[in-house]
JSON list of C-alpha atoms in Angstrom, two decimals:
[
{"chain": "D", "resi": 28, "resn": "MET", "atom": "CA", "xyz": [173.73, 146.28, 67.09]},
{"chain": "D", "resi": 29, "resn": "GLU", "atom": "CA", "xyz": [173.86, 142.62, 67.95]},
{"chain": "D", "resi": 30, "resn": "GLU", "atom": "CA", "xyz": [173.05, 143.49, 71.57]},
{"chain": "D", "resi": 31, "resn": "SER", "atom": "CA", "xyz": [169.88, 145.34, 70.20]},
{"chain": "D", "resi": 32, "resn": "ARG", "atom": "CA", "xyz": [168.91, 142.29, 68.26]},
{"chain": "D", "resi": 33, "resn": "VAL", "atom": "CA", "xyz": [169.37, 140.02, 71.46]},
{"chain": "D", "resi": 34, "resn": "ALA", "atom": "CA", "xyz": [167.45, 142.36, 73.60]},
{"chain": "D", "resi": 35, "resn": "GLN", "atom": "CA", "xyz": [164.67, 142.77, 71.16]},
{"chain": "D", "resi": 36, "resn": "SER", "atom": "CA", "xyz": [164.63, 138.73, 70.69]},
{"chain": "D", "resi": 37, "resn": "GLU", "atom": "CA", "xyz": [164.43, 138.28, 74.56]},
{"chain": "D", "resi": 38, "resn": "ASN", "atom": "CA", "xyz": [161.44, 140.99, 74.73]},
{"chain": "D", "resi": 39, "resn": "ASP", "atom": "CA", "xyz": [159.74, 139.15, 71.81]},
{"chain": "D", "resi": 40, "resn": "GLN", "atom": "CA", "xyz": [159.95, 135.77, 73.77]},
{"chain": "D", "resi": 41, "resn": "SER", "atom": "CA", "xyz": [158.90, 137.39, 76.92]},
{"chain": "D", "resi": 42, "resn": "ILE", "atom": "CA", "xyz": [155.64, 138.61, 75.11]},
{"chain": "D", "resi": 43, "resn": "ARG", "atom": "CA", "xyz": [155.04, 135.11, 73.49]},
{"chain": "D", "resi": 44, "resn": "ASP", "atom": "CA", "xyz": [155.47, 133.66, 77.00]},
{"chain": "D", "resi": 45, "resn": "MET", "atom": "CA", "xyz": [152.94, 136.14, 78.48]},
{"chain": "D", "resi": 46, "resn": "GLU", "atom": "CA", "xyz": [150.42, 135.42, 75.93]},
{"chain": "D", "resi": 47, "resn": "SER", "atom": "CA", "xyz": [150.79, 131.75, 76.15]},
{"chain": "D", "resi": 48, "resn": "LYS", "atom": "CA", "xyz": [150.38, 132.06, 80.00]},
{"chain": "D", "resi": 49, "resn": "GLU", "atom": "CA", "xyz": [147.22, 134.21, 79.41]},
{"chain": "D", "resi": 50, "resn": "LEU", "atom": "CA", "xyz": [145.83, 131.79, 76.97]},
{"chain": "D", "resi": 51, "resn": "ALA", "atom": "CA", "xyz": [146.38, 128.97, 79.31]},
{"chain": "D", "resi": 52, "resn": "ILE", "atom": "CA", "xyz": [144.68, 130.90, 82.10]},
{"chain": "D", "resi": 53, "resn": "TYR", "atom": "CA", "xyz": [141.80, 131.56, 79.83]},
{"chain": "D", "resi": 54, "resn": "ASP", "atom": "CA", "xyz": [141.47, 127.96, 78.73]},
{"chain": "D", "resi": 55, "resn": "LEU", "atom": "CA", "xyz": [141.30, 126.97, 82.29]},
{"chain": "D", "resi": 56, "resn": "THR", "atom": "CA", "xyz": [138.72, 129.27, 83.34]},
{"chain": "D", "resi": 57, "resn": "LEU", "atom": "CA", "xyz": [136.68, 128.52, 80.37]},
{"chain": "D", "resi": 58, "resn": "THR", "atom": "CA", "xyz": [136.74, 124.81, 81.10]},
{"chain": "D", "resi": 59, "resn": "VAL", "atom": "CA", "xyz": [135.96, 125.16, 84.79]},
{"chain": "D", "resi": 60, "resn": "THR", "atom": "CA", "xyz": [132.98, 127.76, 84.17]},
{"chain": "D", "resi": 61, "resn": "GLN", "atom": "CA", "xyz": [131.67, 125.20, 81.38]},
{"chain": "D", "resi": 62, "resn": "ALA", "atom": "CA", "xyz": [131.64, 122.41, 84.07]},
{"chain": "D", "resi": 63, "resn": "HIS", "atom": "CA", "xyz": [130.32, 124.70, 86.85]},
{"chain": "D", "resi": 64, "resn": "HIS", "atom": "CA", "xyz": [127.46, 125.60, 84.52]},
{"chain": "D", "resi": 65, "resn": "VAL", "atom": "CA", "xyz": [126.60, 121.98, 83.58]},
{"chain": "D", "resi": 66, "resn": "ASN", "atom": "CA", "xyz": [126.73, 120.40, 86.99]},
{"chain": "D", "resi": 67, "resn": "CYS", "atom": "CA", "xyz": [125.76, 123.07, 89.38]},
{"chain": "D", "resi": 68, "resn": "ASP", "atom": "CA", "xyz": [122.06, 123.77, 90.13]},
{"chain": "D", "resi": 69, "resn": "TYR", "atom": "CA", "xyz": [122.94, 127.33, 91.69]},
{"chain": "D", "resi": 70, "resn": "THR", "atom": "CA", "xyz": [124.22, 129.38, 88.78]},
{"chain": "D", "resi": 71, "resn": "ASP", "atom": "CA", "xyz": [123.05, 132.81, 88.50]},
{"chain": "D", "resi": 72, "resn": "MET", "atom": "CA", "xyz": [120.87, 131.89, 85.44]},
{"chain": "D", "resi": 73, "resn": "ARG", "atom": "CA", "xyz": [119.11, 129.21, 87.46]},
{"chain": "D", "resi": 74, "resn": "THR", "atom": "CA", "xyz": [118.55, 131.13, 90.72]},
{"chain": "D", "resi": 75, "resn": "ARG", "atom": "CA", "xyz": [117.85, 134.69, 89.18]},
{"chain": "D", "resi": 76, "resn": "GLY", "atom": "CA", "xyz": [113.86, 134.14, 89.21]},
{"chain": "D", "resi": 77, "resn": "LEU", "atom": "CA", "xyz": [113.84, 132.61, 92.94]},
{"chain": "D", "resi": 78, "resn": "VAL", "atom": "CA", "xyz": [112.43, 134.11, 95.64]},
{"chain": "D", "resi": 79, "resn": "LYS", "atom": "CA", "xyz": [114.47, 133.44, 98.72]},
{"chain": "D", "resi": 80, "resn": "LYS", "atom": "CA", "xyz": [112.48, 132.46, 101.81]},
{"chain": "D", "resi": 81, "resn": "PRO", "atom": "CA", "xyz": [113.44, 131.07, 105.20]},
{"chain": "D", "resi": 82, "resn": "ALA", "atom": "CA", "xyz": [113.08, 127.11, 105.23]},
{"chain": "D", "resi": 83, "resn": "ILE", "atom": "CA", "xyz": [110.62, 125.96, 107.64]},
{"chain": "D", "resi": 84, "resn": "PHE", "atom": "CA", "xyz": [110.86, 122.46, 108.92]},
{"chain": "D", "resi": 85, "resn": "SER", "atom": "CA", "xyz": [108.57, 120.28, 111.12]},
{"chain": "D", "resi": 86, "resn": "LEU", "atom": "CA", "xyz": [109.41, 117.24, 112.94]},
{"chain": "D", "resi": 87, "resn": "ASN", "atom": "CA", "xyz": [106.15, 115.84, 111.56]},
{"chain": "D", "resi": 88, "resn": "ASP", "atom": "CA", "xyz": [108.15, 115.82, 108.00]},
{"chain": "D", "resi": 89, "resn": "PHE", "atom": "CA", "xyz": [110.37, 113.26, 109.47]},
{"chain": "D", "resi": 90, "resn": "GLN", "atom": "CA", "xyz": [108.21, 110.85, 111.27]},
{"chain": "D", "resi": 91, "resn": "SER", "atom": "CA", "xyz": [107.29, 107.49, 109.90]},
{"chain": "D", "resi": 92, "resn": "GLU", "atom": "CA", "xyz": [105.42, 104.40, 110.96]},
{"chain": "D", "resi": 93, "resn": "GLY", "atom": "CA", "xyz": [107.06, 102.65, 113.93]},
{"chain": "D", "resi": 94, "resn": "GLY", "atom": "CA", "xyz": [108.15, 105.77, 115.62]},
{"chain": "D", "resi": 95, "resn": "GLY", "atom": "CA", "xyz": [106.18, 107.79, 117.77]},
{"chain": "D", "resi": 96, "resn": "PRO", "atom": "CA", "xyz": [106.25, 111.67, 118.14]},
{"chain": "D", "resi": 97, "resn": "ASP", "atom": "CA", "xyz": [108.37, 111.27, 121.34]},
{"chain": "D", "resi": 98, "resn": "SER", "atom": "CA", "xyz": [110.94, 109.11, 119.73]},
{"chain": "D", "resi": 99, "resn": "VAL", "atom": "CA", "xyz": [113.53, 111.66, 119.19]},
{"chain": "D", "resi": 100, "resn": "GLU", "atom": "CA", "xyz": [116.08, 109.28, 118.13]},
{"chain": "D", "resi": 101, "resn": "HIS", "atom": "CA", "xyz": [113.84, 107.59, 115.73]},
{"chain": "D", "resi": 102, "resn": "GLN", "atom": "CA", "xyz": [113.09, 111.11, 114.12]},
{"chain": "D", "resi": 103, "resn": "LYS", "atom": "CA", "xyz": [116.74, 111.76, 113.97]},
{"chain": "D", "resi": 104, "resn": "ILE", "atom": "CA", "xyz": [117.46, 108.54, 112.08]},
{"chain": "D", "resi": 105, "resn": "VAL", "atom": "CA", "xyz": [114.45, 109.31, 109.49]},
{"chain": "D", "resi": 106, "resn": "MET", "atom": "CA", "xyz": [115.88, 112.88, 109.20]},
{"chain": "D", "resi": 107, "resn": "TRP", "atom": "CA", "xyz": [119.35, 111.80, 108.30]},
{"chain": "D", "resi": 108, "resn": "GLN", "atom": "CA", "xyz": [118.00, 109.31, 105.74]},
{"chain": "D", "resi": 109, "resn": "HIS", "atom": "CA", "xyz": [115.99, 112.09, 103.98]},
{"chain": "D", "resi": 110, "resn": "PHE", "atom": "CA", "xyz": [119.18, 114.08, 104.22]},
{"chain": "D", "resi": 111, "resn": "ALA", "atom": "CA", "xyz": [121.37, 111.28, 102.59]},
{"chain": "D", "resi": 112, "resn": "THR", "atom": "CA", "xyz": [118.76, 110.63, 99.78]},
{"chain": "D", "resi": 113, "resn": "PHE", "atom": "CA", "xyz": [118.55, 114.49, 99.19]},
{"chain": "D", "resi": 114, "resn": "LEU", "atom": "CA", "xyz": [122.27, 114.78, 99.07]},
{"chain": "D", "resi": 115, "resn": "THR", "atom": "CA", "xyz": [123.14, 111.82, 96.67]},
{"chain": "D", "resi": 116, "resn": "PRO", "atom": "CA", "xyz": [122.17, 113.56, 93.49]},
{"chain": "D", "resi": 117, "resn": "SER", "atom": "CA", "xyz": [124.72, 116.28, 94.46]},
{"chain": "D", "resi": 118, "resn": "ILE", "atom": "CA", "xyz": [127.43, 113.62, 94.87]},
{"chain": "D", "resi": 119, "resn": "GLN", "atom": "CA", "xyz": [127.03, 112.55, 91.13]},
{"chain": "D", "resi": 120, "resn": "ARG", "atom": "CA", "xyz": [127.28, 116.24, 89.98]},
{"chain": "D", "resi": 121, "resn": "ILE", "atom": "CA", "xyz": [130.45, 116.86, 92.01]},
{"chain": "D", "resi": 122, "resn": "VAL", "atom": "CA", "xyz": [132.09, 113.68, 90.66]},
{"chain": "D", "resi": 123, "resn": "GLU", "atom": "CA", "xyz": [131.02, 114.99, 87.15]},
{"chain": "D", "resi": 124, "resn": "PHE", "atom": "CA", "xyz": [132.24, 118.39, 87.88]},
{"chain": "D", "resi": 125, "resn": "ALA", "atom": "CA", "xyz": [135.58, 117.46, 89.26]},
{"chain": "D", "resi": 126, "resn": "LYS", "atom": "CA", "xyz": [136.41, 115.21, 86.44]},
{"chain": "D", "resi": 127, "resn": "LYS", "atom": "CA", "xyz": [136.32, 118.32, 84.11]},
{"chain": "D", "resi": 128, "resn": "ILE", "atom": "CA", "xyz": [138.95, 120.20, 86.21]},
{"chain": "D", "resi": 129, "resn": "PRO", "atom": "CA", "xyz": [142.11, 120.13, 84.15]},
{"chain": "D", "resi": 130, "resn": "GLY", "atom": "CA", "xyz": [144.56, 117.69, 86.05]},
{"chain": "D", "resi": 131, "resn": "PHE", "atom": "CA", "xyz": [142.14, 116.11, 88.14]},
{"chain": "D", "resi": 132, "resn": "SER", "atom": "CA", "xyz": [141.47, 112.84, 85.80]},
{"chain": "D", "resi": 133, "resn": "GLU", "atom": "CA", "xyz": [145.51, 112.40, 86.20]},
{"chain": "D", "resi": 134, "resn": "LEU", "atom": "CA", "xyz": [145.47, 111.90, 89.73]},
{"chain": "D", "resi": 135, "resn": "THR", "atom": "CA", "xyz": [145.25, 108.34, 91.28]},
{"chain": "D", "resi": 136, "resn": "GLN", "atom": "CA", "xyz": [141.69, 107.03, 91.84]},
{"chain": "D", "resi": 137, "resn": "ASP", "atom": "CA", "xyz": [142.56, 106.92, 95.41]},
{"chain": "D", "resi": 138, "resn": "ASP", "atom": "CA", "xyz": [143.18, 110.57, 95.34]},
{"chain": "D", "resi": 139, "resn": "GLN", "atom": "CA", "xyz": [140.26, 111.61, 93.37]},
{"chain": "D", "resi": 140, "resn": "LEU", "atom": "CA", "xyz": [138.11, 109.78, 95.73]},
{"chain": "D", "resi": 141, "resn": "ARG", "atom": "CA", "xyz": [139.62, 111.09, 98.79]},
{"chain": "D", "resi": 142, "resn": "LEU", "atom": "CA", "xyz": [139.22, 114.78, 97.33]},
{"chain": "D", "resi": 143, "resn": "ILE", "atom": "CA", "xyz": [135.78, 114.11, 96.61]},
{"chain": "D", "resi": 144, "resn": "LYS", "atom": "CA", "xyz": [134.91, 112.70, 100.01]},
{"chain": "D", "resi": 145, "resn": "ASN", "atom": "CA", "xyz": [136.56, 115.17, 102.02]},
{"chain": "D", "resi": 146, "resn": "GLY", "atom": "CA", "xyz": [135.80, 118.34, 100.05]},
{"chain": "D", "resi": 147, "resn": "PHE", "atom": "CA", "xyz": [132.13, 117.39, 99.15]},
{"chain": "D", "resi": 148, "resn": "PHE", "atom": "CA", "xyz": [130.41, 119.35, 102.06]},
{"chain": "D", "resi": 149, "resn": "GLU", "atom": "CA", "xyz": [132.84, 122.46, 101.72]},
{"chain": "D", "resi": 150, "resn": "TYR", "atom": "CA", "xyz": [131.93, 122.43, 97.82]},
{"chain": "D", "resi": 151, "resn": "GLU", "atom": "CA", "xyz": [128.09, 122.22, 98.71]},
{"chain": "D", "resi": 152, "resn": "PHE", "atom": "CA", "xyz": [128.51, 125.04, 101.38]},
{"chain": "D", "resi": 153, "resn": "VAL", "atom": "CA", "xyz": [130.18, 127.19, 98.61]},
{"chain": "D", "resi": 154, "resn": "LEU", "atom": "CA", "xyz": [127.55, 126.78, 96.15]},
{"chain": "D", "resi": 155, "resn": "ALA", "atom": "CA", "xyz": [124.83, 127.36, 98.64]},
{"chain": "D", "resi": 156, "resn": "LEU", "atom": "CA", "xyz": [126.32, 130.14, 100.56]},
{"chain": "D", "resi": 157, "resn": "PHE", "atom": "CA", "xyz": [127.54, 132.26, 97.74]},
{"chain": "D", "resi": 158, "resn": "ASN", "atom": "CA", "xyz": [123.95, 132.32, 96.19]},
{"chain": "D", "resi": 159, "resn": "PHE", "atom": "CA", "xyz": [121.86, 132.34, 99.51]},
{"chain": "D", "resi": 160, "resn": "VAL", "atom": "CA", "xyz": [123.57, 134.20, 102.33]},
{"chain": "D", "resi": 161, "resn": "THR", "atom": "CA", "xyz": [123.73, 137.98, 101.90]},
{"chain": "D", "resi": 162, "resn": "SER", "atom": "CA", "xyz": [127.02, 138.41, 103.86]},
{"chain": "D", "resi": 163, "resn": "ILE", "atom": "CA", "xyz": [129.05, 136.26, 101.67]},
{"chain": "D", "resi": 164, "resn": "ASN", "atom": "CA", "xyz": [127.29, 137.05, 98.25]},
{"chain": "D", "resi": 165, "resn": "SER", "atom": "CA", "xyz": [128.17, 140.76, 98.87]},
{"chain": "D", "resi": 166, "resn": "LEU", "atom": "CA", "xyz": [131.40, 139.81, 97.28]},
{"chain": "D", "resi": 167, "resn": "ASP", "atom": "CA", "xyz": [129.30, 139.72, 93.94]},
{"chain": "D", "resi": 168, "resn": "LEU", "atom": "CA", "xyz": [131.06, 136.97, 92.39]},
{"chain": "D", "resi": 169, "resn": "ASN", "atom": "CA", "xyz": [129.90, 135.62, 89.08]},
{"chain": "D", "resi": 170, "resn": "ASP", "atom": "CA", "xyz": [129.70, 132.00, 87.87]},
{"chain": "D", "resi": 171, "resn": "SER", "atom": "CA", "xyz": [133.27, 131.82, 86.68]},
{"chain": "D", "resi": 172, "resn": "GLU", "atom": "CA", "xyz": [134.69, 133.02, 90.15]},
{"chain": "D", "resi": 173, "resn": "ILE", "atom": "CA", "xyz": [132.47, 130.55, 92.00]},
{"chain": "D", "resi": 174, "resn": "GLY", "atom": "CA", "xyz": [133.41, 127.78, 89.84]},
{"chain": "D", "resi": 175, "resn": "LEU", "atom": "CA", "xyz": [137.02, 128.45, 89.99]},
{"chain": "D", "resi": 176, "resn": "PHE", "atom": "CA", "xyz": [136.90, 128.94, 93.81]},
{"chain": "D", "resi": 177, "resn": "SER", "atom": "CA", "xyz": [134.71, 125.49, 94.17]},
{"chain": "D", "resi": 178, "resn": "SER", "atom": "CA", "xyz": [137.75, 124.05, 92.25]},
{"chain": "D", "resi": 179, "resn": "VAL", "atom": "CA", "xyz": [140.24, 125.33, 94.64]},
{"chain": "D", "resi": 180, "resn": "ILE", "atom": "CA", "xyz": [138.09, 123.79, 97.47]},
{"chain": "D", "resi": 181, "resn": "LEU", "atom": "CA", "xyz": [138.15, 120.53, 96.07]},
{"chain": "D", "resi": 182, "resn": "LEU", "atom": "CA", "xyz": [141.75, 120.51, 94.79]},
{"chain": "D", "resi": 183, "resn": "THR", "atom": "CA", "xyz": [143.22, 120.66, 98.32]},
{"chain": "D", "resi": 184, "resn": "SER", "atom": "CA", "xyz": [146.00, 118.58, 99.33]},
{"chain": "D", "resi": 185, "resn": "GLU", "atom": "CA", "xyz": [145.57, 119.14, 102.97]},
{"chain": "D", "resi": 186, "resn": "ARG", "atom": "CA", "xyz": [143.12, 116.00, 103.13]},
{"chain": "D", "resi": 187, "resn": "VAL", "atom": "CA", "xyz": [143.43, 112.85, 105.11]},
{"chain": "D", "resi": 188, "resn": "GLY", "atom": "CA", "xyz": [145.08, 110.04, 103.02]},
{"chain": "D", "resi": 189, "resn": "ILE", "atom": "CA", "xyz": [146.43, 112.11, 100.10]},
{"chain": "D", "resi": 190, "resn": "TYR", "atom": "CA", "xyz": [149.19, 110.51, 98.42]},
{"chain": "D", "resi": 191, "resn": "ASP", "atom": "CA", "xyz": [150.30, 112.99, 95.49]},
{"chain": "D", "resi": 192, "resn": "HIS", "atom": "CA", "xyz": [150.51, 116.45, 97.50]},
{"chain": "D", "resi": 193, "resn": "LYS", "atom": "CA", "xyz": [152.79, 118.06, 94.76]},
{"chain": "D", "resi": 194, "resn": "ILE", "atom": "CA", "xyz": [150.66, 117.60, 91.95]},
{"chain": "D", "resi": 195, "resn": "ILE", "atom": "CA", "xyz": [147.40, 118.62, 93.71]},
{"chain": "D", "resi": 196, "resn": "ASP", "atom": "CA", "xyz": [149.20, 121.67, 94.85]},
{"chain": "D", "resi": 197, "resn": "HIS", "atom": "CA", "xyz": [150.40, 122.56, 91.47]},
{"chain": "D", "resi": 198, "resn": "ILE", "atom": "CA", "xyz": [146.93, 122.19, 89.90]},
{"chain": "D", "resi": 199, "resn": "GLN", "atom": "CA", "xyz": [145.48, 124.29, 92.84]},
{"chain": "D", "resi": 200, "resn": "GLU", "atom": "CA", "xyz": [148.08, 127.13, 92.13]},
{"chain": "D", "resi": 201, "resn": "ARG", "atom": "CA", "xyz": [147.03, 127.13, 88.59]},
{"chain": "D", "resi": 202, "resn": "LEU", "atom": "CA", "xyz": [143.34, 127.51, 89.66]},
{"chain": "D", "resi": 203, "resn": "LEU", "atom": "CA", "xyz": [144.00, 130.20, 92.28]},
{"chain": "D", "resi": 204, "resn": "GLU", "atom": "CA", "xyz": [146.04, 132.09, 89.57]},
{"chain": "D", "resi": 205, "resn": "ALA", "atom": "CA", "xyz": [143.25, 131.82, 87.23]},
{"chain": "D", "resi": 206, "resn": "LEU", "atom": "CA", "xyz": [140.77, 132.80, 90.20]},
{"chain": "D", "resi": 207, "resn": "LYS", "atom": "CA", "xyz": [142.83, 135.94, 91.07]},
{"chain": "D", "resi": 208, "resn": "VAL", "atom": "CA", "xyz": [142.89, 136.99, 87.40]},
{"chain": "D", "resi": 209, "resn": "GLN", "atom": "CA", "xyz": [139.17, 136.75, 87.04]},
{"chain": "D", "resi": 210, "resn": "ILE", "atom": "CA", "xyz": [138.59, 138.59, 90.17]},
{"chain": "D", "resi": 211, "resn": "THR", "atom": "CA", "xyz": [140.92, 141.43, 89.12]},
{"chain": "D", "resi": 212, "resn": "LYS", "atom": "CA", "xyz": [139.01, 141.91, 85.78]},
{"chain": "D", "resi": 213, "resn": "HIS", "atom": "CA", "xyz": [135.63, 141.48, 87.33]},
{"chain": "D", "resi": 214, "resn": "HIS", "atom": "CA", "xyz": [136.41, 143.86, 90.41]},
{"chain": "D", "resi": 215, "resn": "PRO", "atom": "CA", "xyz": [138.51, 146.57, 89.38]},
{"chain": "D", "resi": 216, "resn": "GLY", "atom": "CA", "xyz": [139.32, 148.94, 92.10]},
{"chain": "D", "resi": 217, "resn": "GLU", "atom": "CA", "xyz": [138.46, 146.31, 94.92]},
{"chain": "D", "resi": 218, "resn": "PRO", "atom": "CA", "xyz": [141.85, 144.87, 95.83]},
{"chain": "D", "resi": 219, "resn": "ASN", "atom": "CA", "xyz": [140.40, 143.39, 98.97]},
{"chain": "D", "resi": 220, "resn": "THR", "atom": "CA", "xyz": [137.87, 140.85, 97.11]},
{"chain": "D", "resi": 221, "resn": "PHE", "atom": "CA", "xyz": [140.52, 138.16, 96.56]},
{"chain": "D", "resi": 222, "resn": "PRO", "atom": "CA", "xyz": [141.96, 138.31, 100.22]},
{"chain": "D", "resi": 223, "resn": "MET", "atom": "CA", "xyz": [138.38, 138.44, 101.77]},
{"chain": "D", "resi": 224, "resn": "LEU", "atom": "CA", "xyz": [137.50, 135.19, 99.49]},
{"chain": "D", "resi": 225, "resn": "MET", "atom": "CA", "xyz": [140.79, 133.43, 100.67]},
{"chain": "D", "resi": 226, "resn": "MET", "atom": "CA", "xyz": [139.80, 134.14, 104.37]},
{"chain": "D", "resi": 227, "resn": "LYS", "atom": "CA", "xyz": [136.49, 132.21, 103.88]},
{"chain": "D", "resi": 228, "resn": "LEU", "atom": "CA", "xyz": [138.76, 129.05, 103.51]},
{"chain": "D", "resi": 229, "resn": "PRO", "atom": "CA", "xyz": [139.07, 128.23, 107.18]},
{"chain": "D", "resi": 230, "resn": "GLU", "atom": "CA", "xyz": [135.45, 128.94, 107.83]},
{"chain": "D", "resi": 231, "resn": "LEU", "atom": "CA", "xyz": [134.62, 126.36, 105.19]},
{"chain": "D", "resi": 232, "resn": "ARG", "atom": "CA", "xyz": [137.19, 123.87, 106.80]},
{"chain": "D", "resi": 233, "resn": "SER", "atom": "CA", "xyz": [135.41, 124.19, 110.02]},
{"chain": "D", "resi": 234, "resn": "LEU", "atom": "CA", "xyz": [131.87, 123.49, 108.55]},
{"chain": "D", "resi": 235, "resn": "GLY", "atom": "CA", "xyz": [133.29, 120.40, 106.65]},
{"chain": "D", "resi": 236, "resn": "ALA", "atom": "CA", "xyz": [134.78, 119.27, 109.93]},
{"chain": "D", "resi": 237, "resn": "LYS", "atom": "CA", "xyz": [131.42, 119.33, 111.52]},
{"chain": "D", "resi": 238, "resn": "HIS", "atom": "CA", "xyz": [129.82, 117.36, 108.97]},
{"chain": "D", "resi": 239, "resn": "SER", "atom": "CA", "xyz": [132.36, 114.99, 108.91]},
{"chain": "D", "resi": 240, "resn": "GLU", "atom": "CA", "xyz": [131.49, 114.32, 112.65]},
{"chain": "D", "resi": 241, "resn": "HIS", "atom": "CA", "xyz": [127.91, 113.69, 111.46]},
{"chain": "D", "resi": 242, "resn": "LEU", "atom": "CA", "xyz": [129.10, 110.98, 109.10]},
{"chain": "D", "resi": 243, "resn": "ASP", "atom": "CA", "xyz": [130.73, 109.26, 112.22]},
{"chain": "D", "resi": 244, "resn": "TRP", "atom": "CA", "xyz": [127.13, 109.03, 113.65]},
{"chain": "D", "resi": 245, "resn": "PHE", "atom": "CA", "xyz": [126.20, 107.47, 110.26]},
{"chain": "D", "resi": 246, "resn": "ARG", "atom": "CA", "xyz": [128.81, 104.87, 110.43]},
{"chain": "D", "resi": 247, "resn": "ALA", "atom": "CA", "xyz": [128.07, 104.27, 114.12]},
{"chain": "D", "resi": 248, "resn": "ASN", "atom": "CA", "xyz": [124.25, 103.59, 113.41]},
{"chain": "D", "resi": 249, "resn": "TRP", "atom": "CA", "xyz": [124.38, 102.12, 109.92]},
{"chain": "D", "resi": 250, "resn": "THR", "atom": "CA", "xyz": [122.37, 99.11, 111.12]},
{"chain": "D", "resi": 251, "resn": "ARG", "atom": "CA", "xyz": [119.48, 101.35, 111.79]},
{"chain": "D", "resi": 252, "resn": "LEU", "atom": "CA", "xyz": [119.62, 103.29, 108.52]},
{"chain": "D", "resi": 253, "resn": "SER", "atom": "CA", "xyz": [118.86, 102.81, 104.85]},
{"chain": "D", "resi": 254, "resn": "VAL", "atom": "CA", "xyz": [120.88, 105.28, 102.60]},
{"chain": "D", "resi": 255, "resn": "PRO", "atom": "CA", "xyz": [121.38, 105.40, 99.01]},
{"chain": "D", "resi": 256, "resn": "ALA", "atom": "CA", "xyz": [124.29, 103.08, 97.79]},
{"chain": "D", "resi": 257, "resn": "LEU", "atom": "CA", "xyz": [126.47, 106.10, 96.35]},
{"chain": "D", "resi": 258, "resn": "PHE", "atom": "CA", "xyz": [126.15, 108.06, 99.57]},
{"chain": "D", "resi": 259, "resn": "ALA", "atom": "CA", "xyz": [127.32, 104.82, 101.57]},
{"chain": "D", "resi": 260, "resn": "GLU", "atom": "CA", "xyz": [130.23, 104.11, 99.18]},
{"chain": "D", "resi": 261, "resn": "ILE", "atom": "CA", "xyz": [131.47, 107.85, 98.97]},
{"chain": "D", "resi": 262, "resn": "PHE", "atom": "CA", "xyz": [131.41, 108.29, 102.83]},
{"chain": "D", "resi": 263, "resn": "ASP", "atom": "CA", "xyz": [132.40, 104.72, 103.69]},
{"chain": "D", "resi": 264, "resn": "ILE", "atom": "CA", "xyz": [129.09, 103.70, 105.52]},
{"chain": "D", "resi": 265, "resn": "PRO", "atom": "CA", "xyz": [128.32, 100.10, 105.67]},
{"chain": "D", "resi": 266, "resn": "ARG", "atom": "CA", "xyz": [125.20, 98.50, 104.21]},
{"chain": "D", "resi": 267, "resn": "PHE", "atom": "CA", "xyz": [122.90, 95.88, 105.02]},
{"chain": "D", "resi": 268, "resn": "GLU", "atom": "CA", "xyz": [123.46, 94.16, 101.61]},
{"chain": "D", "resi": 269, "resn": "GLU", "atom": "CA", "xyz": [127.43, 94.16, 102.35]},
{"chain": "D", "resi": 270, "resn": "HIS", "atom": "CA", "xyz": [126.61, 92.85, 105.72]},
{"chain": "D", "resi": 271, "resn": "GLU", "atom": "CA", "xyz": [124.59, 90.03, 104.67]},
{"chain": "D", "resi": 272, "resn": "GLN", "atom": "CA", "xyz": [127.07, 88.69, 101.97]}
]
């Protein structure tokens, strides 16, 4: 009789633990989803009515006074200045999104900055690719799944200069668990969706690395550029104001 009561008590505790874990995952998913909706321009609702067309650029768009049409280097400078200006609002949005991810604000400020700095381009690729590239969007992820996957991208301890690897790994593990639960619910009978999504991580790392190389060009040519202060601060690009002080 006593053994039966003990077994029942252990079973009840196991159920409570499971319910508590499920509630924690639900809260995490809800928080990240809300942050994604507020800070992302590419949610399903905002892109539903868009007509996807190929982007067409002309070098004339990047020419300005003082540089002739044959000045390829000058055109490159103007183009990258436009690029920096275009991306700057996204930097603010990713900062606000990251601050809403449970556990992020508990990290040191240095680790927070490094995660944003080194994960920014991969994060932007995720938002754009999952909405506009057919081969990737075929996974049919919803906003919650994209938000969680974006969080996984940001909370990656394998970034240069990161100090507290264990805490970041723990946060990422919780995000991965929530992502897996969400995908299992949304994609019943599709066991390959989560593994296929994880296979995208190396591709994103590679794309992020290529853009880091472009940032090296920014730093090497900073005296010839005029970029927004936030862009320069996040990516360690000197500015004339600093040089003059």
